[in-house]
Amino acid sequence: MNTDMLSVAAAWKAAGEDVAIATVTETWGSSPRPTGSQLVVTKSGKLEGSVSGGCIEGAVAEAAVRTIESGVPQLLDFGVSNEQAWEVGLACGGKVKVFVERLA
Amino acid sequence: MTPETLAALTEARAAKRPVVLATRLTDGVQLLLPSDAASPDLNAAALRALDRDENATKEIDGAAWFLHAYAPPVRLVIVGAVHIAQSLVPMAAHLGVSLTVVDPRRSFATEDRFPNVTLMDDWPDEAMDKIAPDARTAIITLTHDPKLDDPALDRALKSEAFYIGSLGSKKTHAARLARLTALGHDEAALARIKGPVGLDIGAITAPEIALSILAEFIVYRRRLGKA
């Protein structure tokens, strides 16, 4: 298991993939992964790492593809206050902010 | 992230130079800190983040910045390429620490037994002088053998190592402390040695003992910079 997401991102980029990096920048309550946790996403659909216990990775990956296409970074906000808590929120009741950027 | 930033960050980490990747969350502007190009407040926040080994969003100069601390990995030095070390090493590898195993007995410290680990066959005091333990280094002795453990512990106590553990029963440990006292270490210094090493979880087998040792190591590792 490679725990260094930057090296994963760099390797995928070098292999010709379009890559985005998502990073947990803030947490409240019982969010499962600490700040600095990263998920690397490619436009072709590869994923490595995590920013939650698996609850929001899908939504983050979708946002990452948009950031890859537009080049514009995003700051995503997930939490139970979200109307769609059970779809893209955190079942644990925590809240996280996730910064998504393209690896140029 | 620009290719230049990624290259600079990768280079700093390869050189084990502590750096902070600062990202302005409103527009994604990034800086590698500390840097002459950054404001004094940003640089000060970066040094604090490194000291505390902490990734956090901070309000600086009127903007939200995410400070991602890339400190070099904590070093874990294991003295004694013994059976418990064979359980300890692969478990510790998952904790993201930089591992060194010291044992002058060459039939113990072999690459077959310890693949992908830095092995040193120097006598423990000489190995420790080369390793130069600092405040981000942990040292665990596992040999039970005074002529190997004691010189390592002597050097460990003279360093700022944040965790020092020594395998052995209460009786073994008492005898060990008496010998180290004779070497000139006082009570306060000796209290730094965790012995018997590890959290008391009733461990019996080598993997269980390894787990109890690493659990105790984590207690101290997570307190780094937060005293």
XYZ file of C-alpha atoms in Angstrom:
331
model
C 0.000 0.000 0.000
C 1.434 3.336 -1.024
C 0.455 5.950 1.559
C 2.201 8.833 -0.199
C -0.489 10.280 -2.442
C 1.806 12.917 -3.971
C 4.011 10.210 -5.434
C 0.925 8.415 -6.773
C -0.274 11.662 -8.369
C 3.143 12.332 -9.874
C 3.429 8.786 -11.238
C -0.018 8.890 -12.850
C 0.708 12.315 -14.319
C 3.987 11.037 -15.739
C 2.065 8.134 -17.290
C -0.036 10.631 -19.235
C -3.148 10.729 -17.025
C -5.126 13.895 -16.222
C -4.865 14.104 -12.452
C -6.549 15.965 -9.591
C -5.629 15.926 -5.907
C -8.264 16.265 -3.167
C -7.063 17.185 0.340
C -8.960 17.358 3.646
C -8.377 20.925 4.852
C -10.706 21.129 7.854
C -12.656 18.690 10.008
C -15.285 19.015 12.735
C -16.645 16.347 15.008
C -16.039 12.695 14.352
C -14.842 12.853 10.772
C -12.931 9.703 9.903
C -9.789 11.044 8.239
C -7.451 13.753 9.584
C -6.563 17.014 7.830
C -3.989 16.443 5.119
C -5.559 13.134 4.010
C -5.606 12.927 0.242
C -7.469 11.274 -2.596
C -5.931 11.213 -6.059
C -8.324 11.038 -8.993
C -7.794 10.673 -12.743
C -10.146 11.695 -15.493
C -10.024 8.068 -16.658
C -11.550 6.968 -13.348
C -8.654 5.821 -11.179
C -8.796 6.500 -7.428
C -6.204 6.110 -4.686
C -6.242 7.265 -1.064
C -9.209 8.590 0.877
C -10.741 11.719 2.363
C -13.432 9.953 4.429
C -14.450 6.483 5.394
C -15.792 6.013 1.889
C -18.930 8.159 2.240
C -17.943 11.117 0.064
C -15.258 9.744 -2.251
C -17.735 9.423 -5.110
C -18.867 13.038 -4.868
C -15.265 14.238 -4.519
C -14.235 12.241 -7.591
C -17.028 13.844 -9.631
C -15.926 17.301 -8.508
C -12.333 16.370 -9.306
C -13.210 15.554 -12.901
C -14.864 18.982 -13.222
C -11.704 20.607 -11.825
C -9.543 18.616 -14.264
C -11.675 19.921 -17.143
C -11.941 23.548 -15.989
C -8.607 23.945 -14.208
C -10.471 25.810 -11.462
C -9.863 24.551 -7.911
C -12.834 23.936 -5.595
C -13.374 23.942 -1.858
C -16.044 21.334 -1.080
C -18.034 21.268 2.136
C -19.577 18.036 3.420
C -21.571 17.531 6.561
C -24.757 16.336 8.143
C -26.314 19.762 7.703
C -26.460 18.867 4.031
C -29.964 18.047 2.777
C -28.573 14.949 1.122
C -26.802 13.806 4.254
C -27.308 10.149 3.512
C -26.194 10.467 -0.066
C -23.043 12.532 0.118
C -22.815 13.460 3.787
C -20.956 11.685 6.527
C -22.855 8.953 8.289
C -20.593 9.483 11.310
C -22.044 12.956 11.856
C -18.783 14.770 11.238
C -18.045 17.561 8.775
C -15.143 18.007 6.396
C -13.875 20.522 3.904
C -12.004 19.151 0.922
C -9.846 21.207 -1.449
C -9.694 19.887 -4.999
C -6.965 20.996 -7.395
C -5.701 19.928 -10.794
C -2.130 18.707 -11.103
C -1.013 20.842 -14.032
C -0.546 22.359 -8.311
C 2.029 23.439 -10.836
C 4.743 21.039 -12.013
C 7.299 23.441 -10.485
C 5.641 23.262 -7.052
C 5.371 19.475 -7.215
C 9.042 19.179 -8.233
C 10.198 21.516 -5.448
C 8.082 19.688 -2.863
C 9.309 16.280 -4.028
C 12.903 17.498 -3.938
C 12.552 18.894 -0.393
C 11.033 15.664 0.860
C 13.719 13.528 -0.794
C 16.349 15.698 0.918
C 14.438 15.307 4.222
C 14.107 19.098 4.431
C 10.999 20.109 6.406
C 8.638 22.258 4.307
C 5.048 23.419 4.364
C 2.861 23.536 1.271
C 0.589 26.547 1.777
C -2.538 26.758 -0.380
C -4.759 29.846 -0.488
C -8.189 28.257 -0.488
C -9.946 31.055 -2.345
C -7.922 30.726 -5.550
C -5.482 27.846 -5.165
C -2.303 29.965 -5.091
C 0.482 27.871 -3.553
C 3.744 28.631 -1.787
C 6.438 26.382 -0.370
C 7.354 27.692 3.082
C 9.444 28.972 4.680
C 10.255 31.338 1.821
C 11.688 34.830 1.489
C 8.799 35.571 -0.871
C 6.162 34.926 1.805
C 4.893 37.258 4.508
C 6.355 37.005 8.033
C 2.983 35.801 9.364
C 2.793 32.997 6.801
C 6.348 31.900 7.528
C 5.721 31.952 11.281
C 2.558 29.865 10.871
C 4.476 27.395 8.709
C 7.189 26.932 11.330
C 4.506 26.329 13.973
C 2.818 23.752 11.741
C 6.130 21.916 11.286
C 6.900 22.047 14.981
C 3.502 20.558 15.833
C 3.437 18.230 12.825
C -0.008 19.609 12.100
C -2.023 20.230 8.938
C -4.589 22.985 9.380
C -6.500 25.823 7.769
C -5.427 29.212 9.176
C -6.635 32.739 8.616
C -3.501 34.669 7.623
C -3.177 38.126 6.042
C -6.964 38.209 5.553
C -7.235 34.923 3.644
C -7.796 31.245 4.482
C -4.636 29.202 3.892
C -4.301 25.449 4.219
C -0.903 24.618 5.685
C 0.228 21.081 4.896
C 3.308 20.184 6.943
C 5.761 17.845 5.262
C 8.168 17.055 8.094
C 10.691 14.276 7.462
C 9.408 10.940 8.789
C 9.917 10.142 12.446
C 12.842 7.735 12.823
C 12.511 4.468 14.686
C 15.704 2.687 15.665
C 15.376 -0.945 16.741
C 18.347 -2.503 18.497
C 18.270 -6.265 18.190
C 17.330 -8.074 14.984
C 15.479 -10.634 17.077
C 12.195 -12.493 16.656
C 10.053 -9.625 17.996
C 11.805 -7.239 15.613
C 10.610 -9.402 12.729
C 7.024 -8.644 13.793
C 7.728 -5.054 14.778
C 9.393 -3.968 11.534
C 6.586 -4.769 9.053
C 3.971 -3.274 11.396
C 6.003 -0.108 11.904
C 6.508 0.218 8.139
C 2.758 0.893 7.856
C 3.062 3.792 10.315
C 5.125 5.849 7.884
C 8.273 5.863 10.026
C 11.832 5.602 8.805
C 13.202 2.315 10.189
C 16.714 1.258 11.144
C 17.606 -2.101 12.677
C 20.897 -2.348 14.544
C 22.538 -5.655 15.395
C 26.246 -6.458 15.213
C 25.468 -10.173 15.071
C 25.486 -10.641 11.341
C 23.445 -13.824 11.312
C 20.579 -11.866 12.898
C 20.580 -8.659 10.863
C 20.220 -10.160 7.402
C 18.330 -8.785 4.433
C 16.421 -12.049 4.220
C 15.001 -11.477 7.676
C 14.550 -7.717 7.232
C 13.868 -6.770 3.607
C 13.558 -3.073 2.698
C 14.963 -1.788 6.001
C 18.185 0.030 6.812
C 20.393 -2.516 8.591
C 23.469 -1.565 10.613
C 25.930 -4.127 11.931
C 27.919 -1.619 13.990
C 28.181 -2.043 17.752
C 25.106 -0.230 19.159
C 26.956 2.783 20.625
C 28.787 3.339 17.352
C 25.582 2.869 15.391
C 23.863 5.438 17.610
C 26.684 7.923 17.076
C 26.184 7.561 13.324
C 22.389 7.796 13.594
C 22.606 10.875 15.863
C 19.133 10.565 17.414
C 17.195 13.826 17.642
C 13.835 14.925 19.067
C 12.059 13.096 16.209
C 13.766 9.763 16.888
C 12.490 6.785 18.893
C 14.761 3.992 20.129
C 13.690 0.514 21.172
C 16.101 -2.124 22.454
C 15.039 -5.744 22.126
C 18.143 -7.876 22.700
C 17.892 -8.472 26.507
C 21.673 -8.596 26.308
C 23.352 -5.922 28.480
C 26.383 -5.696 26.252
C 24.161 -4.728 23.309
C 21.246 -2.931 25.001
C 23.237 -0.861 27.517
C 25.472 1.043 25.080
C 22.403 1.846 22.958
C 20.428 3.055 25.981
C 23.399 5.089 27.226
C 23.522 6.952 23.909
C 19.733 7.232 23.757
C 19.636 8.913 27.186
C 22.264 11.403 26.043
C 20.032 12.344 23.091
C 16.697 14.135 22.794
C 14.942 10.965 21.572
C 11.206 11.329 22.204
C 10.645 7.667 23.052
C 13.013 5.108 24.550
C 11.755 1.589 25.181
C 13.578 -1.468 26.423
C 12.296 -5.026 26.349
C 12.659 -7.084 29.495
C 10.816 -8.158 32.626
C 10.530 -5.911 35.685
C 13.494 -7.760 37.222
C 15.605 -7.409 34.062
C 14.673 -3.750 33.883
C 15.633 -3.087 37.525
C 19.054 -4.631 36.923
C 19.384 -2.583 33.743
C 18.614 0.656 35.589
C 21.235 -0.193 38.223
C 23.869 -0.646 35.501
C 22.884 2.608 33.772
C 23.014 4.424 37.129
C 26.595 3.207 37.437
C 27.234 4.827 34.053
C 26.194 8.168 35.562
C 22.532 8.486 34.543
C 20.291 9.952 37.238
C 16.755 8.995 38.159
C 15.099 11.615 35.943
C 17.057 10.381 32.926
C 16.267 6.743 33.658
C 12.549 7.536 33.938
C 12.646 8.240 30.200
C 13.119 4.535 29.504
C 9.806 2.719 29.135
C 10.400 -0.640 30.742
C 8.913 -3.111 30.563
C 8.282 -1.661 27.105
C 4.803 -1.393 25.591
C 1.252 -0.852 26.767
C -0.081 -3.535 29.080
C -2.532 -5.353 26.816
C -1.632 -8.803 28.064
C 0.519 -9.488 24.985
C 2.108 -12.928 24.789
C 3.164 -13.710 21.211
C 5.783 -11.741 19.259
C 3.204 -9.933 17.058
C 1.170 -9.042 20.152
C 4.237 -7.657 21.919
C 5.147 -5.718 18.772
C 1.642 -4.243 18.724
C 1.829 -3.222 22.401
C 5.202 -1.538 21.795
C 3.961 0.347 18.742
C 0.802 1.426 20.599
C 2.994 3.012 23.282
C 5.246 4.518 20.602
C 2.183 6.179 19.039
C 1.184 7.732 22.384
C 4.514 9.599 22.447
C 4.722 10.197 18.706
C 1.371 12.035 18.719
C 2.451 14.214 21.633
C 5.437 15.542 19.676
C 5.558 19.340 19.774
C 2.393 19.509 21.890
C 3.903 19.378 25.371
